[in-house]
Short mmCIF file of C-alpha atoms in Angstrom, two decimals:
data_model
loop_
_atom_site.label_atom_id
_atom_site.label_comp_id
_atom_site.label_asym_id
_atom_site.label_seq_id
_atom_site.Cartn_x
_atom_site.Cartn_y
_atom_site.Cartn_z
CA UNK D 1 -49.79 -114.56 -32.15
CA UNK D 2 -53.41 -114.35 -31.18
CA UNK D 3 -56.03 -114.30 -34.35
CA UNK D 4 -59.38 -113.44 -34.27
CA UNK D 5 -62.40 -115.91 -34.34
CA UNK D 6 -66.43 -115.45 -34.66
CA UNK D 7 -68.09 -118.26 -32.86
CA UNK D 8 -71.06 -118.73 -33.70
CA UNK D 9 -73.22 -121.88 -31.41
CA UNK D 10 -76.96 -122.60 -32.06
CA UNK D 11 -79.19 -124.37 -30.64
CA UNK D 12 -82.29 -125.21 -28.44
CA UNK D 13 -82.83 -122.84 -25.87
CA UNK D 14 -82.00 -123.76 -22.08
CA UNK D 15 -80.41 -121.84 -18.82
CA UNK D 16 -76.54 -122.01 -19.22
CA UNK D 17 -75.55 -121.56 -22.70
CA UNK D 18 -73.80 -118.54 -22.35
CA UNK D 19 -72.41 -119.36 -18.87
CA UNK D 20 -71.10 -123.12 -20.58
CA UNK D 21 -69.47 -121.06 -23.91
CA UNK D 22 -68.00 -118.68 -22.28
CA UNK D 23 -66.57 -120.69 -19.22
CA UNK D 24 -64.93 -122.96 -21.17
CA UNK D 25 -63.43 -120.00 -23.47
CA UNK D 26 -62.39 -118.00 -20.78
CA UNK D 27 -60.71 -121.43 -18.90
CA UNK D 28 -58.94 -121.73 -22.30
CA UNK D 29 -57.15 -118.18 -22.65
CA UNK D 30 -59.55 -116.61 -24.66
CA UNK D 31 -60.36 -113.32 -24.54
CA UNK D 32 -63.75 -112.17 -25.68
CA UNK D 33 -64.76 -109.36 -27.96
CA UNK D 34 -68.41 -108.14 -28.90
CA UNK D 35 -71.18 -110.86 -28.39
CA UNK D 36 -74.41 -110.74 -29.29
CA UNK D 37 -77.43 -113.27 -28.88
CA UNK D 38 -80.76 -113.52 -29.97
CA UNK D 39 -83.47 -116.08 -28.62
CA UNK D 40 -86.60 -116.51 -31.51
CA UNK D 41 -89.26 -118.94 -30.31
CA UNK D 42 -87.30 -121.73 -28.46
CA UNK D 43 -84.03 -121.44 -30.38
CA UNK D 44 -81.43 -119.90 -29.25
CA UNK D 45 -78.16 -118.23 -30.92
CA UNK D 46 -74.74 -116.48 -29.73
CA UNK D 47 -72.44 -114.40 -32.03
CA UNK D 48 -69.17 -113.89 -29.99
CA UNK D 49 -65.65 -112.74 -31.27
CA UNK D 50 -62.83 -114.54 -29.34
CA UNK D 51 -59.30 -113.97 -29.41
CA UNK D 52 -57.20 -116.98 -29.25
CA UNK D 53 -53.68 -118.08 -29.27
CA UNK D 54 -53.55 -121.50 -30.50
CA UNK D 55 -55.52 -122.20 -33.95
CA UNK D 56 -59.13 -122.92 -34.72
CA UNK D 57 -58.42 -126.79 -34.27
CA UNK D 58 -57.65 -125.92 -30.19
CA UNK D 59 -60.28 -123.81 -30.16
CA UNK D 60 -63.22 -125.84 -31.62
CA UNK D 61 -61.57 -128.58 -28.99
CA UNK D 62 -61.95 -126.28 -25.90
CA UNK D 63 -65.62 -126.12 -26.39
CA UNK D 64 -66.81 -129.42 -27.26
CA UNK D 65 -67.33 -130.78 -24.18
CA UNK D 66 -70.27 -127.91 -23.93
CA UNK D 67 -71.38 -128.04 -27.13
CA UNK D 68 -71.80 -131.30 -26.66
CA UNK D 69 -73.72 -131.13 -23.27
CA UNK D 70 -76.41 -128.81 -24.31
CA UNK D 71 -76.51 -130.15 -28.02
CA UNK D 72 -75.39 -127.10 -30.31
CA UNK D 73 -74.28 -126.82 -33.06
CA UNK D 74 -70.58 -124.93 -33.33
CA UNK D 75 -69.10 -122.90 -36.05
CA UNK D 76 -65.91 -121.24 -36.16
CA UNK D 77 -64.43 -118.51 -38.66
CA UNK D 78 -60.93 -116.75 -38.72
CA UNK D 79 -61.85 -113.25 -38.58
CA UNK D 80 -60.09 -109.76 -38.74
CA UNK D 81 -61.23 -108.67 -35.41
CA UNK D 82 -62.04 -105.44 -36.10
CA UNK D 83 -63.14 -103.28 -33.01
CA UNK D 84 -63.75 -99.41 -32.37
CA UNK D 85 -65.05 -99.26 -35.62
CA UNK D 86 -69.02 -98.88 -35.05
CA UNK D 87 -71.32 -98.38 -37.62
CA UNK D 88 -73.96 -95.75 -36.19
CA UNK D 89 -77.07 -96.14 -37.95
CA UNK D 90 -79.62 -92.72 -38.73
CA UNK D 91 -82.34 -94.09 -39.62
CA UNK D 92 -85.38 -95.87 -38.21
CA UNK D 93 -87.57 -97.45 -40.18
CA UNK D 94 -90.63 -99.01 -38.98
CA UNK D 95 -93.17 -101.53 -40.79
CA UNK D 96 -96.34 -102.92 -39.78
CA UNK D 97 -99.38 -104.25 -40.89
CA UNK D 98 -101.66 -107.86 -41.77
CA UNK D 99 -99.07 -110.43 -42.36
CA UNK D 100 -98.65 -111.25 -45.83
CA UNK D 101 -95.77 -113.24 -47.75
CA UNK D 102 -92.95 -110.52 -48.86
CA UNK D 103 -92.98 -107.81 -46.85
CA UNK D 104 -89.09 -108.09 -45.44
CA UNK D 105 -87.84 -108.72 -49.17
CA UNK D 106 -90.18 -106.13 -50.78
CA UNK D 107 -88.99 -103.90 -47.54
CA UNK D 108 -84.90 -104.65 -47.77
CA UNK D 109 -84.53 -104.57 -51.29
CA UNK D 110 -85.40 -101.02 -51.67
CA UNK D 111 -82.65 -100.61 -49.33
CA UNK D 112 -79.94 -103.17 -50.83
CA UNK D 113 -80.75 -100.84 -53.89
CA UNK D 114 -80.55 -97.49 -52.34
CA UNK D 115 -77.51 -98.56 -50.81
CA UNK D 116 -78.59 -98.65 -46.81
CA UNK D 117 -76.76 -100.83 -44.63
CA UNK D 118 -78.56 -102.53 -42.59
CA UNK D 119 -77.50 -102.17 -38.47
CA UNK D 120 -80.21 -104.39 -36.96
CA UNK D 121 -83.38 -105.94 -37.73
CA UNK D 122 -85.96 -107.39 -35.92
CA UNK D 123 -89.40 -108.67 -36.82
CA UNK D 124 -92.17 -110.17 -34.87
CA UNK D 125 -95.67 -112.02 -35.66
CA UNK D 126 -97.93 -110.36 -33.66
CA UNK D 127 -102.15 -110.12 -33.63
CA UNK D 128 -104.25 -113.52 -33.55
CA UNK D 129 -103.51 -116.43 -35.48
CA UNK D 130 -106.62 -115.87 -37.48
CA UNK D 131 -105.26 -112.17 -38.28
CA UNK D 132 -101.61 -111.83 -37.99
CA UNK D 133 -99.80 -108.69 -38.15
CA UNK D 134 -95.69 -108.20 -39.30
CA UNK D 135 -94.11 -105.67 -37.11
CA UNK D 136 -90.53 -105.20 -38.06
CA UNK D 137 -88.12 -102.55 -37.10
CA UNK D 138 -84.85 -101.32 -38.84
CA UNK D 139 -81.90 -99.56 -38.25
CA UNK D 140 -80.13 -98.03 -40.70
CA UNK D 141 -77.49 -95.90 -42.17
CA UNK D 142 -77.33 -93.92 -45.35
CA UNK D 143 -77.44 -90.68 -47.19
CA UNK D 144 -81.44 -90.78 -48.53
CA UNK D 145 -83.59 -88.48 -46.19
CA UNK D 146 -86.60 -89.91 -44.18
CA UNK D 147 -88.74 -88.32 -45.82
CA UNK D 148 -87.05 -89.78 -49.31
CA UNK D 149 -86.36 -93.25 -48.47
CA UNK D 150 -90.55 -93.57 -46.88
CA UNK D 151 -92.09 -92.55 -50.19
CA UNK D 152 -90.16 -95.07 -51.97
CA UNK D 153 -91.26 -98.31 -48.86
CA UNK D 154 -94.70 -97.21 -49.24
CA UNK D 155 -94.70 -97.14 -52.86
CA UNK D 156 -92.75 -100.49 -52.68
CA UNK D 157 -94.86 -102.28 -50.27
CA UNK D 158 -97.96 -100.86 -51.45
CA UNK D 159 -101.26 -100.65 -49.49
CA UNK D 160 -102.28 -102.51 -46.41
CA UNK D 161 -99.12 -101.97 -44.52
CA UNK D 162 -97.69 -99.01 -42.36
CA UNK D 163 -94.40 -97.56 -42.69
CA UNK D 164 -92.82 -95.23 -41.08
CA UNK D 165 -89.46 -93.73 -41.54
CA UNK D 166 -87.64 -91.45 -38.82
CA UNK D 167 -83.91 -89.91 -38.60
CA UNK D 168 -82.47 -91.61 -35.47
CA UNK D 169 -80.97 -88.06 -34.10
CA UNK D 170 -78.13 -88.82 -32.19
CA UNK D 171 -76.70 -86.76 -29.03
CA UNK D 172 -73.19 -86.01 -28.95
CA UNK D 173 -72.13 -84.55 -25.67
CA UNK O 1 -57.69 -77.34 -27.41
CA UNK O 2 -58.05 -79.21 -24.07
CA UNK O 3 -57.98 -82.79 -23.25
CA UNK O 4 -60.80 -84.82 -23.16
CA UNK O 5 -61.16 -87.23 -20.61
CA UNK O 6 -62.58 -90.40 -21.74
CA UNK O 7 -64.20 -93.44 -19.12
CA UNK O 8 -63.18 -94.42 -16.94
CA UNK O 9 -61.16 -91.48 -15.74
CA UNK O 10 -62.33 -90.89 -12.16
CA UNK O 11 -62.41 -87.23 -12.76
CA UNK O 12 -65.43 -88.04 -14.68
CA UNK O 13 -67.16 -89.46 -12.15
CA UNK O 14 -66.83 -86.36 -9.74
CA UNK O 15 -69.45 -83.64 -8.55
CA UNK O 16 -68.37 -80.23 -10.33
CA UNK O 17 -68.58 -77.06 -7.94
CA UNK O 18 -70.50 -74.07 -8.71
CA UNK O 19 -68.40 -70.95 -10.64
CA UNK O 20 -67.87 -68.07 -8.23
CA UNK O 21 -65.99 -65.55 -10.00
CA UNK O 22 -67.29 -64.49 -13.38
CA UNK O 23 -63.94 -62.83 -14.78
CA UNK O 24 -61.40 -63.11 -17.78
CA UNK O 25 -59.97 -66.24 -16.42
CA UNK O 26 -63.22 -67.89 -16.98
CA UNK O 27 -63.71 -66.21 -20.71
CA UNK O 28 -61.02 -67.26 -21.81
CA UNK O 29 -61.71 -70.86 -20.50
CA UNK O 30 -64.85 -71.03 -22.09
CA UNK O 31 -63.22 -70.01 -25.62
CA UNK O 32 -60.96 -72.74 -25.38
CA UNK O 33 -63.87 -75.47 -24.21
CA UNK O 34 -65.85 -74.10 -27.18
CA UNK O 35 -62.66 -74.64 -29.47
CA UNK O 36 -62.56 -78.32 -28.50
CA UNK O 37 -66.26 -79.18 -28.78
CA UNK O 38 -65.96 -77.54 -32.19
CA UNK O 39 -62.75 -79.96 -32.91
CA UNK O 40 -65.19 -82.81 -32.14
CA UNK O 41 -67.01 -83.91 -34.97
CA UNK O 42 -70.84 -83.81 -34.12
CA UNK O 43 -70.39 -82.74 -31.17
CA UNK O 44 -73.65 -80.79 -29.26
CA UNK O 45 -72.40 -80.04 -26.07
CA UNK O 46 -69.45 -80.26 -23.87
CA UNK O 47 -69.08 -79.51 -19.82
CA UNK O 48 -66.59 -78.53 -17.95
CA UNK O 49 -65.51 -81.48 -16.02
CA UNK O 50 -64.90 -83.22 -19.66
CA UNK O 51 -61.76 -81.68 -20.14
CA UNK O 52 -61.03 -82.19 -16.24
CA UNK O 53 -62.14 -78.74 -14.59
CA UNK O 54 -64.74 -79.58 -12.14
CA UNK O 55 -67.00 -76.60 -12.16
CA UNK O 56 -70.73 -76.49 -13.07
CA UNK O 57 -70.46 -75.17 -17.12
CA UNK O 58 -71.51 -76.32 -20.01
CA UNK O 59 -71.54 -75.33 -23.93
CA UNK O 60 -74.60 -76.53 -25.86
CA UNK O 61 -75.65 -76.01 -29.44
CA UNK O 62 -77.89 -77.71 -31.26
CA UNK O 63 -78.00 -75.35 -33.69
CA UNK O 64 -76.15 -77.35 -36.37
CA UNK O 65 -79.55 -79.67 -37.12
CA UNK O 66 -81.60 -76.81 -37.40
CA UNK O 67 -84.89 -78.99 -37.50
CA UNK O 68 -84.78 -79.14 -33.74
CA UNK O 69 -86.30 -76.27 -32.06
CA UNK O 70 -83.15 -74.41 -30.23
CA UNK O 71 -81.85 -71.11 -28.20
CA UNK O 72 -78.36 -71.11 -30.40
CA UNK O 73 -75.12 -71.58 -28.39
CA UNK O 74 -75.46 -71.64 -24.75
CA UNK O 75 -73.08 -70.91 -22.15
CA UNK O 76 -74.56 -72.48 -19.50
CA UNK O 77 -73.39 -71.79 -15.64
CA UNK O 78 -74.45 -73.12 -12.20
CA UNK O 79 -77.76 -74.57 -14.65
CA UNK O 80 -80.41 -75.98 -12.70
CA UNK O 81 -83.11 -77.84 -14.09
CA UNK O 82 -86.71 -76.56 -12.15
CA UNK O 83 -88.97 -78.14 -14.04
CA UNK O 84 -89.52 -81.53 -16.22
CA UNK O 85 -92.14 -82.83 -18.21
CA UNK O 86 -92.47 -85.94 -20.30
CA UNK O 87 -90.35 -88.99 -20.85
CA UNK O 88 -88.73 -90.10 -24.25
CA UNK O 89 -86.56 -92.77 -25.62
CA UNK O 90 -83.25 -91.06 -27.45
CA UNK O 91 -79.89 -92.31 -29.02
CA UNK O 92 -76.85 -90.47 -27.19
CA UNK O 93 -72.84 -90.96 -27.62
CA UNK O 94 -70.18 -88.83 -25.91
CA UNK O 95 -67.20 -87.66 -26.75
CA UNK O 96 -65.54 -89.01 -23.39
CA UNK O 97 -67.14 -92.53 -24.29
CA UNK O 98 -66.00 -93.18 -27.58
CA UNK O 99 -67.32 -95.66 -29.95
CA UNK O 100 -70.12 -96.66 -28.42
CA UNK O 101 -73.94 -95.00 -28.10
CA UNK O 102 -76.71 -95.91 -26.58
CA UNK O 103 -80.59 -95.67 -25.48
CA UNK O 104 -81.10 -93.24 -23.04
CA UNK O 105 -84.59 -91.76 -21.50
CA UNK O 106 -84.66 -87.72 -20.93
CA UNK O 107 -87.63 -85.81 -19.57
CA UNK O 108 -89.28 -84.24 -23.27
CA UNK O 109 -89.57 -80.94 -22.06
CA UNK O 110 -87.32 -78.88 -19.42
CA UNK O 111 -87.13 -75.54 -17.66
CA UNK O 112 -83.79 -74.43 -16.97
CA UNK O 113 -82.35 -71.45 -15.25
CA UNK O 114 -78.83 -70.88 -15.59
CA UNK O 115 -76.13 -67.53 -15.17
CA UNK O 116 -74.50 -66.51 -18.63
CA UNK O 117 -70.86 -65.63 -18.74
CA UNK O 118 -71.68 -61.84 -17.39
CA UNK O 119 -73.51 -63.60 -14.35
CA UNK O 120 -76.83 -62.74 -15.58
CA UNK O 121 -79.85 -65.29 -14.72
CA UNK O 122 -81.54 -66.37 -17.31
CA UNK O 123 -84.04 -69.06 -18.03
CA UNK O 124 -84.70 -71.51 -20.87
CA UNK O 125 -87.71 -74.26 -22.21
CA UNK O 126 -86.90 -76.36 -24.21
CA UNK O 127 -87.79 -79.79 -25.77
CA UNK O 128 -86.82 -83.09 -27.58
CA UNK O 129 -83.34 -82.71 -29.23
CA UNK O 130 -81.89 -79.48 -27.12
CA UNK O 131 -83.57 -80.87 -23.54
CA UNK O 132 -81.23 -84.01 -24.30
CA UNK O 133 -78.53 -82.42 -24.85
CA UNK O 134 -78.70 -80.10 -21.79
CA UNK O 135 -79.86 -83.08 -19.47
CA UNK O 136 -76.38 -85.05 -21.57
CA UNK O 137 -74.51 -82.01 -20.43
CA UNK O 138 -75.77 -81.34 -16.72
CA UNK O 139 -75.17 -85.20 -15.59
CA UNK O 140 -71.11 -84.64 -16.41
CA UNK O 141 -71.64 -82.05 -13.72
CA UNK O 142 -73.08 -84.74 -11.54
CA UNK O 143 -70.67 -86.66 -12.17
CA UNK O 144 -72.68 -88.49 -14.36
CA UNK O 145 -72.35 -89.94 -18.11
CA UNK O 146 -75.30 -91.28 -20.55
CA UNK O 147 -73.66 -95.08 -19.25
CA UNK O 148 -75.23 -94.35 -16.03
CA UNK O 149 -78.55 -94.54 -17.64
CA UNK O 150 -78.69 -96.86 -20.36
CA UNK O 151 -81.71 -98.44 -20.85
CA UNK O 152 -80.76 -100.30 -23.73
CA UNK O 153 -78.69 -100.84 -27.05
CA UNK O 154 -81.58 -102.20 -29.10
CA UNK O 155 -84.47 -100.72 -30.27
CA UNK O 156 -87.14 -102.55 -29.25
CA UNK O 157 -88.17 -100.30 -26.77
CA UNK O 158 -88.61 -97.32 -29.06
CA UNK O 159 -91.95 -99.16 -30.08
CA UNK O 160 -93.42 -97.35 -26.84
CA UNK O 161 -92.02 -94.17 -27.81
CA UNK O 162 -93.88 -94.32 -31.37
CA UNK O 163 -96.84 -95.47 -29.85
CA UNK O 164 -96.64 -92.23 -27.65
CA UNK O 165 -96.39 -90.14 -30.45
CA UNK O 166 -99.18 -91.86 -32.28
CA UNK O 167 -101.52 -91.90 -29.31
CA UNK O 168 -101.09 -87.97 -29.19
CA UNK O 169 -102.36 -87.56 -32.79
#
């Protein structure tokens, strides 16, 4: 029976990652399901669910011959495979200001506590290197309003930084 | 309730004709469209060619997140958009593309002129939340759905749309 897997492969960044993972997967039987990748500075890293007949040993042995080649590092987990089961997030929140150390724990443990799950985050290092600035953006979901859940961030994070905290109105048509 | 057709159903993809007759035939099918955008949970608007009749109608309410600016329910037939204004960055799902939303840019403020269900012109502005959802609803009868113009999943690019908003303050 086929099982789930997330395969996770890290690494430096170079043309042909995806195209090498992916090739050898699909060569193999696999079937992919969501992916996602991220590129930060010059490393590189792929998320991808794969569906797979023969056992995590078979598939760990289809891809070493690329991870190999463009020297990543592999790692493979059963998974449940769940699909058609998005989480849609409703609210933005948006943080800025000098860079300082803290800001993303100050920032996420307000929502760990308020009980927000997190969708996606992303944060950049932005300005001069003489005067950074921490720009990070959130998606969330959960029941606090806006207005709510910014009062509590900007008493968390306290002066000097920016944030900003906006339902995510979706259109259902 | 009707059926609605979810991608990729050609009939989705098709260009919707305009309504001719104005009678009890078409009443009755605009009860039973607003019955199944009611059965969908969240659900804004809803055209015609959704449930596989090919004519240019559409139901929109926004009315339900009364924060947005709106005209109520809306029958909308043979719509036309004459005028557009702005750009923005929104979130949009649909009911015929389930499971998955996406980043979508709308004009921020529209003029629309459109019959009502007694044939009557009438015309519309509106902005932000309700424009979207009328601009959602008047691509099915294009034959088009929000797929057509994703920009993107992530939200990166909403950075531009808060530094519009700033820049106006």
């Amino acid at each position: 029976m086929d099982k789930w897997y997330m395969v996770t492969a890290v690494g430096k960044d170079q043309t042909g990652i995806v195209a090498a993972i992916t090739g050898a997967l699909f060569d193999g039987g696999c079937h992919l399901g969501e992916a996602s990748m991220a590129r930060l500075g010059d490393s590189f890293t792929v998320m991808m669910m794969v569906r797979h007949a023969n056992g995590e040993k078979t598939l760990r042995s289809l891809l070493e011959a690329a991870v190999e080649k463009m020297h990543l590092h592999l790692h493979v987990d059963p998974v449940d495979g769940v699909l058609h089961h998005h989480v849609i997030p409703n609210l933005r929140i948006s943080v800025f200001g000098a860079d300082r150390p803290g800001i993303v724990a100050q920032v996420t443990r307000v929502l760990a506590s308020d009980g927000l799950s997190i969708c996606h985050l992303e944060t950049d290092v932005a300005g001069t290197q003489e005067r950074p600035i921490y720009v990070m953006h959130i998606e969330a979901k959960g029941r606090e309003s806006a207005e709510a859940l910014q009062s509590r961030l900007r008493q968390a994070v306290g002066a000097g930084l920016d944030v900003r905290v906006a339902d995510l109105d979706l259109v259902i048509g | 309730m009707l059926e609605v057709l979810t991608y990729p159903d050609p009939q989705l993809k098709q260009v919707s004709e305009p309504v001719t007759a104005f009678d009890a035939v078409l009443r009755d099918f605009v009860d039973r469209l607003e019955a199944t955008r009611l059965a969908a949970p969240g659900c804004v608007g809803i055209a015609a060619p959704q449930v596989g009749k090919t004519i240019r109608l559409a139901i929109v309410d926004v009315s339900s997140k009364p924060k947005h600016k709106n005209h109520g329910r809306l029958v909308l037939i043979n719509p036309e958009i004459t005028q557009w204004e702005g750009f923005a960055l929104g979130r949009e799902g649909c009911h015929s593309v389930p499971d998955y939303t996406g980043n979508v840019i709308r004009a921020e403020r529209i003029a629309l002129r459109a019959f009502d269900l007694d044939g009557r012109e009438q015309n519309f502005e509106m902005e932000g939340f309700e424009a979207r959802a009328v601009q959602h609803e008047l691509d099915h009868l294009d034959g088009l759905l929000f797929l057509d113009r994703l920009v993107s999943h992530r939200s990166d690019l909403f950075r531009r749309k808060n530094y519009g908003e700033n820049a106006k303050k």
